[in-house]
Amino acid sequence: MNPVAEFIESGVLELYVMGACSPEEVREVHEMAAAHPQVRQALDERQQAMEQYALAHALQPRATVKTLVLATVDYLERMKGGELPESPPVLSPTSKVGDFSKWLQHEEAILPEGAESMHARIIGYTPQSTTAILWVQDRTEEEVHHEEHERFLIVEGTCQLIVSGKEHALAAGDYFEIPLDASHHIKVTSASPCKAILQRLSIA
């Protein structure tokens, strides 16, 4: 891989558009974008994707917004601390919990004591997708997605995923994809929190 391609794939452009770069990294991004049209194009694409993501989520329920904002802040702090961006597998009907063992077994991938009804830990981010470990202790608020596919893989516990009024019972190992434009929410049915891999994929 040539140096320009390596720079584009390094994750620094994603950190730049999220405002998480160091001053040195900001200067490097500016210099590389000025010198290489490929970097400028990649940067523009990531900025546009971030803007579209923000617009798509501007009217989400407050609890969901708070959870994702806190998870994003945590993710950015981890990147600043030296954690490298990773690319978890794309969720599909054939996905298995073991596919995500690397992230699920991380010592910090736990539900914090005193956490609110919903908690998330982002394990992968690109302009096209966000992947997180999600814990739900009771239920989530109803929401609708128009610009992205939302997918779940249940890791622990059980829940009812109510989509457009229809209930779907899910347990560990089950996969489910929310149809576009469908109202949905989660209701936990187990004594312990329902833990899942959550993935949102842009349709653009």
PDB file of C-alpha atoms in Angstrom, residues 58-190:
ATOM      1  CA  ALA A  58     -31.153  15.158  14.848  1.00  0.00           C
ATOM      2  CA  LEU A  59     -34.651  14.088  15.928  1.00  0.00           C
ATOM      3  CA  GLN A  60     -33.833  10.843  17.706  1.00  0.00           C
ATOM      4  CA  PRO A  61     -35.267  10.245  21.186  1.00  0.00           C
ATOM      5  CA  ARG A  62     -33.339  11.972  23.947  1.00  0.00           C
ATOM      6  CA  ALA A  63     -32.222   8.789  25.710  1.00  0.00           C
ATOM      7  CA  THR A  64     -30.804   7.361  22.490  1.00  0.00           C
ATOM      8  CA  VAL A  65     -29.017  10.603  21.680  1.00  0.00           C
ATOM      9  CA  LYS A  66     -27.495  10.762  25.157  1.00  0.00           C
ATOM     10  CA  THR A  67     -26.295   7.153  24.994  1.00  0.00           C
ATOM     11  CA  LEU A  68     -24.682   7.602  21.582  1.00  0.00           C
ATOM     12  CA  VAL A  69     -23.116  10.947  22.492  1.00  0.00           C
ATOM     13  CA  LEU A  70     -21.535   9.466  25.621  1.00  0.00           C
ATOM     14  CA  ALA A  71     -20.366   6.431  23.634  1.00  0.00           C
ATOM     15  CA  THR A  72     -18.852   8.697  20.976  1.00  0.00           C
ATOM     16  CA  VAL A  73     -17.029  10.785  23.580  1.00  0.00           C
ATOM     17  CA  ASP A  74     -15.655   7.600  25.131  1.00  0.00           C
ATOM     18  CA  TYR A  75     -14.568   6.320  21.699  1.00  0.00           C
ATOM     19  CA  LEU A  76     -12.775   9.573  20.864  1.00  0.00           C
ATOM     20  CA  GLU A  77     -10.972   9.549  24.211  1.00  0.00           C
ATOM     21  CA  ARG A  78      -9.833   6.000  23.557  1.00  0.00           C
ATOM     22  CA  MET A  79      -8.525   7.029  20.127  1.00  0.00           C
ATOM     23  CA  LYS A  80      -6.662   9.945  21.694  1.00  0.00           C
ATOM     24  CA  GLY A  81      -5.179   7.504  24.190  1.00  0.00           C
ATOM     25  CA  GLY A  82      -3.643   5.442  21.409  1.00  0.00           C
ATOM     26  CA  GLU A  83      -6.324   2.876  20.614  1.00  0.00           C
ATOM     27  CA  LEU A  84      -6.281   2.110  16.891  1.00  0.00           C
ATOM     28  CA  PRO A  85      -9.445   2.173  14.745  1.00  0.00           C
ATOM     29  CA  GLU A  86     -10.756  -1.287  13.928  1.00  0.00           C
ATOM     30  CA  SER A  87     -13.249  -2.748  11.473  1.00  0.00           C
ATOM     31  CA  PRO A  88     -15.616  -5.265  13.093  1.00  0.00           C
ATOM     32  CA  PRO A  89     -17.398  -7.655  10.697  1.00  0.00           C
ATOM     33  CA  VAL A  90     -20.590  -6.549   8.971  1.00  0.00           C
ATOM     34  CA  LEU A  91     -23.589  -8.132  10.688  1.00  0.00           C
ATOM     35  CA  SER A  92     -25.584 -10.607   8.599  1.00  0.00           C
ATOM     36  CA  PRO A  93     -27.984 -13.523   9.166  1.00  0.00           C
ATOM     37  CA  THR A  94     -24.956 -15.849   9.346  1.00  0.00           C
ATOM     38  CA  SER A  95     -23.131 -13.804  12.004  1.00  0.00           C
ATOM     39  CA  LYS A  96     -22.187 -15.540  15.244  1.00  0.00           C
ATOM     40  CA  VAL A  97     -21.435 -14.077  18.661  1.00  0.00           C
ATOM     41  CA  GLY A  98     -17.951 -15.589  18.409  1.00  0.00           C
ATOM     42  CA  ASP A  99     -17.210 -13.312  15.459  1.00  0.00           C
ATOM     43  CA  PHE A 100     -17.031 -10.461  17.969  1.00  0.00           C
ATOM     44  CA  SER A 101     -15.128 -12.235  20.763  1.00  0.00           C
ATOM     45  CA  LYS A 102     -12.158  -9.900  20.387  1.00  0.00           C
ATOM     46  CA  TRP A 103     -14.276  -6.919  21.385  1.00  0.00           C
ATOM     47  CA  LEU A 104     -16.684  -8.640  23.769  1.00  0.00           C
ATOM     48  CA  GLN A 105     -13.830 -10.062  25.854  1.00  0.00           C
ATOM     49  CA  HIS A 106     -12.072  -6.710  26.241  1.00  0.00           C
ATOM     50  CA  GLU A 107     -11.641  -5.890  29.928  1.00  0.00           C
ATOM     51  CA  GLU A 108     -13.480  -2.581  29.508  1.00  0.00           C
ATOM     52  CA  ALA A 109     -16.418  -4.058  27.584  1.00  0.00           C
ATOM     53  CA  ILE A 110     -18.620  -4.206  30.668  1.00  0.00           C
ATOM     54  CA  LEU A 111     -21.800  -2.530  31.852  1.00  0.00           C
ATOM     55  CA  PRO A 112     -20.631   0.121  34.329  1.00  0.00           C
ATOM     56  CA  GLU A 113     -22.041   0.065  37.821  1.00  0.00           C
ATOM     57  CA  GLY A 114     -24.857   2.590  38.082  1.00  0.00           C
ATOM     58  CA  ALA A 115     -25.313   2.806  34.301  1.00  0.00           C
ATOM     59  CA  GLU A 116     -28.586   4.165  32.974  1.00  0.00           C
ATOM     60  CA  SER A 117     -31.184   1.989  31.240  1.00  0.00           C
ATOM     61  CA  MET A 118     -29.147   1.948  28.026  1.00  0.00           C
ATOM     62  CA  HIS A 119     -25.363   1.924  27.619  1.00  0.00           C
ATOM     63  CA  ALA A 120     -23.135   1.547  24.549  1.00  0.00           C
ATOM     64  CA  ARG A 121     -19.448   1.045  23.776  1.00  0.00           C
ATOM     65  CA  ILE A 122     -18.448   1.845  20.194  1.00  0.00           C
ATOM     66  CA  ILE A 123     -16.039  -0.741  18.774  1.00  0.00           C
ATOM     67  CA  GLY A 124     -15.877   0.449  15.171  1.00  0.00           C
ATOM     68  CA  TYR A 125     -16.626   3.607  13.219  1.00  0.00           C
ATOM     69  CA  THR A 126     -16.406   4.644   9.569  1.00  0.00           C
ATOM     70  CA  PRO A 127     -18.445   7.243   7.669  1.00  0.00           C
ATOM     71  CA  GLN A 128     -20.576   4.343   6.419  1.00  0.00           C
ATOM     72  CA  SER A 129     -21.054   2.330   9.598  1.00  0.00           C
ATOM     73  CA  THR A 130     -21.082   2.395  13.379  1.00  0.00           C
ATOM     74  CA  THR A 131     -20.704  -0.793  15.422  1.00  0.00           C
ATOM     75  CA  ALA A 132     -21.218  -0.913  19.187  1.00  0.00           C
ATOM     76  CA  ILE A 133     -21.804  -3.235  22.096  1.00  0.00           C
ATOM     77  CA  LEU A 134     -25.214  -2.279  23.502  1.00  0.00           C
ATOM     78  CA  TRP A 135     -26.733  -3.017  26.897  1.00  0.00           C
ATOM     79  CA  VAL A 136     -30.454  -2.446  27.523  1.00  0.00           C
ATOM     80  CA  GLN A 137     -31.717  -2.930  31.076  1.00  0.00           C
ATOM     81  CA  ASP A 138     -35.434  -2.244  30.630  1.00  0.00           C
ATOM     82  CA  ARG A 139     -36.575  -0.824  27.301  1.00  0.00           C
ATOM     83  CA  THR A 140     -35.636   1.689  24.620  1.00  0.00           C
ATOM     84  CA  GLU A 141     -37.682   4.562  23.279  1.00  0.00           C
ATOM     85  CA  GLU A 142     -39.433   4.183  19.957  1.00  0.00           C
ATOM     86  CA  GLU A 143     -37.434   5.376  16.958  1.00  0.00           C
ATOM     87  CA  VAL A 144     -37.395   5.296  13.156  1.00  0.00           C
ATOM     88  CA  HIS A 145     -34.442   5.219  10.738  1.00  0.00           C
ATOM     89  CA  HIS A 146     -34.801   6.599   7.209  1.00  0.00           C
ATOM     90  CA  GLU A 147     -31.159   6.762   6.099  1.00  0.00           C
ATOM     91  CA  GLU A 148     -29.517   3.674   7.577  1.00  0.00           C
ATOM     92  CA  HIS A 149     -29.995  -0.011   8.209  1.00  0.00           C
ATOM     93  CA  GLU A 150     -29.964  -1.000  11.888  1.00  0.00           C
ATOM     94  CA  ARG A 151     -28.959  -4.552  12.759  1.00  0.00           C
ATOM     95  CA  PHE A 152     -28.755  -6.477  16.026  1.00  0.00           C
ATOM     96  CA  LEU A 153     -27.027  -9.665  17.141  1.00  0.00           C
ATOM     97  CA  ILE A 154     -28.097 -10.688  20.631  1.00  0.00           C
ATOM     98  CA  VAL A 155     -25.179 -11.680  22.879  1.00  0.00           C
ATOM     99  CA  GLU A 156     -26.805 -12.252  26.284  1.00  0.00           C
ATOM    100  CA  GLY A 157     -30.296 -12.108  27.747  1.00  0.00           C
ATOM    101  CA  THR A 158     -33.640 -12.019  25.958  1.00  0.00           C
ATOM    102  CA  CYS A 159     -35.842  -9.258  24.604  1.00  0.00           C
ATOM    103  CA  GLN A 160     -38.858  -8.410  22.513  1.00  0.00           C
ATOM    104  CA  LEU A 161     -38.052  -6.276  19.480  1.00  0.00           C
ATOM    105  CA  ILE A 162     -41.297  -4.542  18.565  1.00  0.00           C
ATOM    106  CA  VAL A 163     -41.279  -3.428  14.921  1.00  0.00           C
ATOM    107  CA  SER A 164     -44.323  -1.594  13.537  1.00  0.00           C
ATOM    108  CA  GLY A 165     -46.401  -3.123  16.326  1.00  0.00           C
ATOM    109  CA  LYS A 166     -45.244  -6.716  15.711  1.00  0.00           C
ATOM    110  CA  GLU A 167     -43.281  -8.493  18.454  1.00  0.00           C
ATOM    111  CA  HIS A 168     -40.176 -10.546  17.704  1.00  0.00           C
ATOM    112  CA  ALA A 169     -38.754 -12.652  20.551  1.00  0.00           C
ATOM    113  CA  LEU A 170     -34.945 -12.673  20.497  1.00  0.00           C
ATOM    114  CA  ALA A 171     -32.358 -14.590  22.525  1.00  0.00           C
ATOM    115  CA  ALA A 172     -28.578 -15.049  22.485  1.00  0.00           C
ATOM    116  CA  GLY A 173     -27.329 -15.749  18.963  1.00  0.00           C
ATOM    117  CA  ASP A 174     -30.365 -14.270  17.205  1.00  0.00           C
ATOM    118  CA  TYR A 175     -29.949 -11.714  14.399  1.00  0.00           C
ATOM    119  CA  PHE A 176     -32.473  -9.096  13.346  1.00  0.00           C
ATOM    120  CA  GLU A 177     -32.448  -6.229  10.844  1.00  0.00           C
ATOM    121  CA  ILE A 178     -34.845  -3.308  11.243  1.00  0.00           C
ATOM    122  CA  PRO A 179     -36.607  -2.370   7.981  1.00  0.00           C
ATOM    123  CA  LEU A 180     -36.136   1.210   6.826  1.00  0.00           C
ATOM    124  CA  ASP A 181     -38.860   3.636   7.951  1.00  0.00           C
ATOM    125  CA  ALA A 182     -40.216   1.165  10.528  1.00  0.00           C
ATOM    126  CA  SER A 183     -40.914   2.358  14.067  1.00  0.00           C
ATOM    127  CA  HIS A 184     -39.307   0.068  16.619  1.00  0.00           C
ATOM    128  CA  HIS A 185     -38.229  -0.328  20.222  1.00  0.00           C
ATOM    129  CA  ILE A 186     -36.752  -2.975  22.504  1.00  0.00           C
ATOM    130  CA  LYS A 187     -38.334  -4.422  25.649  1.00  0.00           C
ATOM    131  CA  VAL A 188     -36.085  -6.607  27.819  1.00  0.00           C
ATOM    132  CA  THR A 189     -37.680  -9.885  28.961  1.00  0.00           C
ATOM    133  CA  SER A 190     -34.765 -11.412  30.900  1.00  0.00           C
TER     134      SER A 190
END
